[in-house]
Each structure stands twice: as C-alpha cells, then as structure tokens.
Short mmCIF file of C-alpha atoms in Angstrom, two decimals:
data_model
loop_
_atom_site.label_atom_id
_atom_site.label_comp_id
_atom_site.label_asym_id
_atom_site.label_seq_id
_atom_site.Cartn_x
_atom_site.Cartn_y
_atom_site.Cartn_z
CA UNK A 1 -56.08 -8.72 -65.78
CA UNK A 2 -58.80 -7.96 -63.20
CA UNK A 3 -61.41 -10.26 -61.76
CA UNK A 4 -64.68 -10.30 -63.65
CA UNK A 5 -66.40 -9.66 -60.34
CA UNK A 6 -64.62 -6.34 -59.85
CA UNK A 7 -66.81 -3.29 -60.32
CA UNK A 8 -65.74 -0.55 -62.69
CA UNK A 9 -64.81 1.72 -59.77
CA UNK A 10 -62.66 -1.08 -58.28
CA UNK A 11 -60.89 -1.61 -61.60
CA UNK A 12 -60.25 2.14 -61.87
CA UNK A 13 -58.75 2.29 -58.36
CA UNK A 14 -56.57 -0.78 -58.94
CA UNK A 15 -55.36 0.53 -62.30
CA UNK A 16 -54.52 3.87 -60.71
CA UNK A 17 -52.62 2.17 -57.87
CA UNK A 18 -50.50 0.23 -60.36
CA UNK A 19 -49.84 3.25 -62.55
CA UNK A 20 -48.92 5.49 -59.62
CA UNK A 21 -46.36 2.90 -58.52
CA UNK A 22 -44.97 2.52 -62.03
CA UNK A 23 -45.14 6.09 -63.34
CA UNK A 24 -45.95 8.48 -60.51
CA UNK A 25 -48.80 10.98 -60.48
CA UNK A 26 -47.67 13.10 -63.43
CA UNK A 27 -47.10 10.04 -65.60
CA UNK A 28 -50.51 8.61 -64.79
CA UNK A 29 -52.95 10.06 -67.27
CA UNK A 30 -56.72 9.54 -67.16
CA UNK A 31 -56.44 7.83 -70.55
CA UNK A 32 -53.84 5.35 -69.24
CA UNK A 33 -56.05 4.63 -66.23
CA UNK A 34 -59.08 4.03 -68.42
CA UNK A 35 -57.13 1.76 -70.78
CA UNK A 36 -55.66 -0.32 -67.97
CA UNK A 37 -59.01 -0.58 -66.20
CA UNK A 38 -60.94 -1.33 -69.36
CA UNK A 39 -63.29 1.55 -68.58
CA UNK A 40 -64.54 4.45 -70.59
CA UNK A 41 -64.17 8.13 -69.80
CA UNK A 42 -67.84 8.34 -68.82
CA UNK A 43 -67.42 5.52 -66.32
CA UNK A 44 -64.38 7.15 -64.76
CA UNK A 45 -66.12 10.48 -64.27
CA UNK A 46 -69.30 8.76 -63.09
CA UNK A 47 -67.42 7.25 -60.15
CA UNK A 48 -64.77 9.93 -59.51
CA UNK A 49 -64.76 13.70 -59.92
CA UNK A 50 -61.40 13.60 -61.67
CA UNK A 51 -57.84 12.34 -61.52
CA UNK A 52 -57.09 13.83 -58.06
CA UNK A 53 -60.16 12.13 -56.55
CA UNK A 54 -59.27 8.80 -58.12
CA UNK A 55 -55.61 9.15 -57.12
CA UNK A 56 -56.63 9.86 -53.53
CA UNK A 57 -58.74 6.69 -53.43
CA UNK A 58 -55.81 4.71 -54.89
CA UNK A 59 -53.26 6.20 -52.48
CA UNK A 60 -55.52 5.49 -49.51
CA UNK A 61 -55.95 1.88 -50.59
CA UNK A 62 -52.20 1.46 -51.10
CA UNK A 63 -51.56 3.02 -47.68
CA UNK A 64 -54.10 0.68 -46.05
CA UNK A 65 -52.47 -2.31 -47.73
CA UNK A 66 -49.01 -1.24 -46.55
CA UNK A 67 -50.29 -0.92 -42.98
CA UNK A 68 -51.93 -4.34 -43.10
CA UNK A 69 -48.80 -5.97 -44.51
CA UNK A 70 -46.56 -4.28 -41.94
CA UNK A 71 -48.92 -5.19 -39.09
CA UNK A 72 -48.96 -8.83 -40.16
CA UNK A 73 -45.21 -8.95 -39.46
CA UNK A 74 -45.06 -6.54 -36.53
CA UNK A 75 -48.07 -8.01 -34.74
CA UNK A 76 -46.87 -11.58 -35.00
CA UNK A 77 -45.34 -13.72 -32.30
CA UNK A 78 -41.83 -13.41 -30.95
CA UNK A 79 -39.51 -10.94 -29.32
CA UNK A 80 -39.28 -7.32 -30.38
CA UNK A 81 -36.15 -8.14 -32.42
CA UNK A 82 -37.89 -11.08 -34.11
CA UNK A 83 -40.94 -8.99 -35.01
CA UNK A 84 -38.80 -6.16 -36.38
CA UNK A 85 -36.78 -8.76 -38.31
CA UNK A 86 -40.01 -10.25 -39.70
CA UNK A 87 -40.97 -6.78 -40.94
CA UNK A 88 -37.53 -6.05 -42.43
CA UNK A 89 -37.12 -9.49 -44.03
CA UNK A 90 -40.64 -9.87 -45.40
CA UNK A 91 -40.98 -10.44 -49.11
CA UNK A 92 -40.87 -7.21 -51.10
CA UNK A 93 -40.49 -6.17 -54.71
CA UNK A 94 -37.37 -4.21 -53.76
CA UNK A 95 -36.48 -3.05 -57.26
CA UNK A 96 -39.91 -1.48 -57.72
CA UNK A 97 -39.56 0.47 -54.49
CA UNK A 98 -42.20 1.21 -51.90
CA UNK A 99 -45.56 2.15 -53.41
CA UNK A 100 -46.12 4.67 -50.61
CA UNK A 101 -42.56 5.90 -50.16
CA UNK A 102 -42.15 6.55 -53.88
CA UNK A 103 -45.01 9.04 -53.71
CA UNK A 104 -42.83 11.30 -51.53
CA UNK A 105 -40.66 11.89 -54.59
CA UNK A 106 -43.65 13.02 -56.67
CA UNK A 107 -43.84 16.85 -56.62
CA UNK A 108 -47.58 16.89 -57.42
CA UNK A 109 -48.38 14.56 -54.53
CA UNK A 110 -46.22 16.51 -52.10
CA UNK A 111 -47.70 19.83 -53.26
CA UNK A 112 -51.23 18.59 -52.49
CA UNK A 113 -52.15 18.47 -48.80
CA UNK A 114 -54.95 16.04 -49.64
CA UNK A 115 -52.82 13.59 -51.65
CA UNK A 116 -49.87 13.85 -49.26
CA UNK A 117 -51.96 13.21 -46.12
CA UNK A 118 -52.36 9.40 -46.46
CA UNK A 119 -48.65 9.09 -47.28
CA UNK A 120 -47.61 11.10 -44.23
CA UNK A 121 -50.16 9.37 -41.99
CA UNK A 122 -48.98 5.92 -43.05
CA UNK A 123 -45.29 6.65 -42.51
CA UNK A 124 -46.12 8.26 -39.14
CA UNK A 125 -48.19 5.20 -38.18
CA UNK A 126 -45.30 2.91 -39.12
CA UNK A 127 -42.80 4.92 -37.07
CA UNK A 128 -45.20 4.90 -34.12
CA UNK A 129 -45.84 1.16 -34.36
CA UNK A 130 -42.13 0.42 -34.55
CA UNK A 131 -41.40 2.78 -31.63
CA UNK A 132 -43.94 0.89 -29.52
CA UNK A 133 -42.23 -2.41 -30.33
CA UNK A 134 -38.78 -1.01 -29.53
CA UNK A 135 -40.11 0.38 -26.23
CA UNK A 136 -41.65 -2.99 -25.41
CA UNK A 137 -38.39 -4.76 -26.29
CA UNK A 138 -36.39 -2.38 -24.11
CA UNK A 139 -38.74 -2.89 -21.16
CA UNK A 140 -38.50 -6.69 -21.51
CA UNK A 141 -34.72 -6.63 -21.79
CA UNK A 142 -34.81 -7.87 -25.40
CA UNK A 143 -33.28 -4.63 -26.72
CA UNK A 144 -30.92 -2.16 -25.11
CA UNK A 145 -32.61 0.17 -22.63
CA UNK A 146 -30.38 2.94 -24.01
CA UNK A 147 -32.26 2.96 -27.32
CA UNK A 148 -34.58 5.87 -28.03
CA UNK A 149 -37.68 4.17 -29.47
CA UNK A 150 -38.68 7.07 -31.75
CA UNK A 151 -35.15 7.42 -33.13
CA UNK A 152 -34.80 3.67 -33.74
CA UNK A 153 -38.21 3.59 -35.44
CA UNK A 154 -37.16 6.46 -37.72
CA UNK A 155 -33.92 4.59 -38.46
CA UNK A 156 -35.81 1.44 -39.41
CA UNK A 157 -38.11 3.32 -41.78
CA UNK A 158 -35.16 5.27 -43.22
CA UNK A 159 -33.22 2.05 -43.76
CA UNK A 160 -36.09 0.47 -45.67
CA UNK A 161 -36.87 3.55 -47.77
CA UNK A 162 -33.20 4.32 -48.40
CA UNK A 163 -32.59 0.67 -49.21
CA UNK A 164 -35.21 0.87 -51.94
CA UNK A 165 -33.46 3.90 -53.42
CA UNK A 166 -30.04 2.22 -53.38
CA UNK A 167 -31.44 -0.97 -54.88
CA UNK A 168 -33.22 0.88 -57.68
CA UNK A 169 -30.11 2.95 -58.43
CA UNK A 170 -27.88 -0.11 -58.71
CA UNK A 171 -30.45 -2.46 -60.24
CA UNK A 172 -29.69 -4.96 -57.49
CA UNK A 173 -31.23 -5.84 -54.13
CA UNK A 174 -27.76 -6.18 -52.57
CA UNK A 175 -27.68 -2.72 -50.97
CA UNK A 176 -31.18 -3.15 -49.52
CA UNK A 177 -30.26 -6.55 -48.11
CA UNK A 178 -27.00 -5.22 -46.65
CA UNK A 179 -28.80 -2.33 -44.96
CA UNK A 180 -31.33 -4.69 -43.40
CA UNK A 181 -28.63 -7.09 -42.18
CA UNK A 182 -26.62 -4.22 -40.72
CA UNK A 183 -29.59 -2.74 -38.92
CA UNK A 184 -30.60 -6.11 -37.47
CA UNK A 185 -27.03 -6.64 -36.26
CA UNK A 186 -27.06 -3.25 -34.54
CA UNK A 187 -30.43 -3.92 -32.92
CA UNK A 188 -29.32 -7.37 -31.81
CA UNK A 189 -26.39 -6.09 -29.82
CA UNK A 190 -27.10 -5.37 -26.17
CA UNK A 191 -24.70 -3.92 -23.64
CA UNK A 192 -22.74 -6.47 -21.62
CA UNK A 193 -24.05 -7.33 -18.15
CA UNK A 194 -22.93 -4.78 -15.60
CA UNK A 195 -22.20 -2.03 -18.19
#
C-alpha cells in the first residue's frame, strides 16, 4: 500500500490522513492507524505523543496538499474567470467529500483549537486567494466591478463545500456539478455596456 521507502512516521501520517477522511477523528483509532500503516504501537508512540499529535500532523499535511492543489489551478494562466473555472472544474473525488471540509463536521476536531487551526487557516487562505483573483478580474474588466471579492470568494467556497454535501447525500455528483455550472454562469455575466 505504501512505498517501501516511506519511513514509519510517514506511513503513520498517511494512514491517519486516509482514516480521517474515511471515518473522521472519533472513528480513527490508534489501532486502525497502526494496522493501516503496518506499524506497531511502540513505533507510533516513538514518533508521536498520541493520537492528537498524529492527527495534527495528518491534518496539516492534508491542508498543505489542498492549498497546493488549489494554487495549481488558481495560479495558472488565463483570466480570473478561467482560473476560477479551473479550480471549480478540477478533478475531485466528489462523493468522498473534501478531506479538509469534512473535518468541520467532526465535533472533536472543532472542539480542539489546535486541530481546528489548520482547517480554519486553510479555508481562510482559500477565501483570501479567491478574493484576490476576483479583485484582479474586476480591475481588468473580466468580472463585474460590482462584485464584492470577499463575498464572491465565500460563495465559491460555500458552493464547493455545499456541493460535496449534496453529492454525498444523493450518492451522485449531479448536484455538485450543477452548483459549479450555476456559479460559473453567474460569474461569467457582466453588466451591459453603459449600465
């Protein structure tokens, strides 16, 4: 399952990332982590002080990966609308949901300032990055100057996260896809000349 070159600590972090996405914090037991990572209890506690420490490392890595993936689309070439579209239309495992966004539904993660911090920071970074692109698009005349960049950024993130919820509830990506198409249509409309 894991590369033979991966260290035990790397295997533990990767196993925890997968289990958090599949089961959430409560459903991710140290035993399940150890089994998935192929590591013993002694190895786990040699590298990490306990489940919260390991979960924090896993959440941080997942957050970093989400940022890198989002930036690959948002930092690419094209107009503001094209870059936002690249982000919204990028390949995702929609029915699994967002590995970061799903953590907001986990009461133990939300109750812990330390575990919640990388989740909040990542979603705040994403809203800020999107707001910058909307602002840039407005200034270049690619998007309506009437748009509030922070509000549009929040709408984009809410559409994606809400789309995951709708898709998971229905067992189909159709609602996610419809939300993305609708948002792109709204962003693509600019006021008529002279309005």
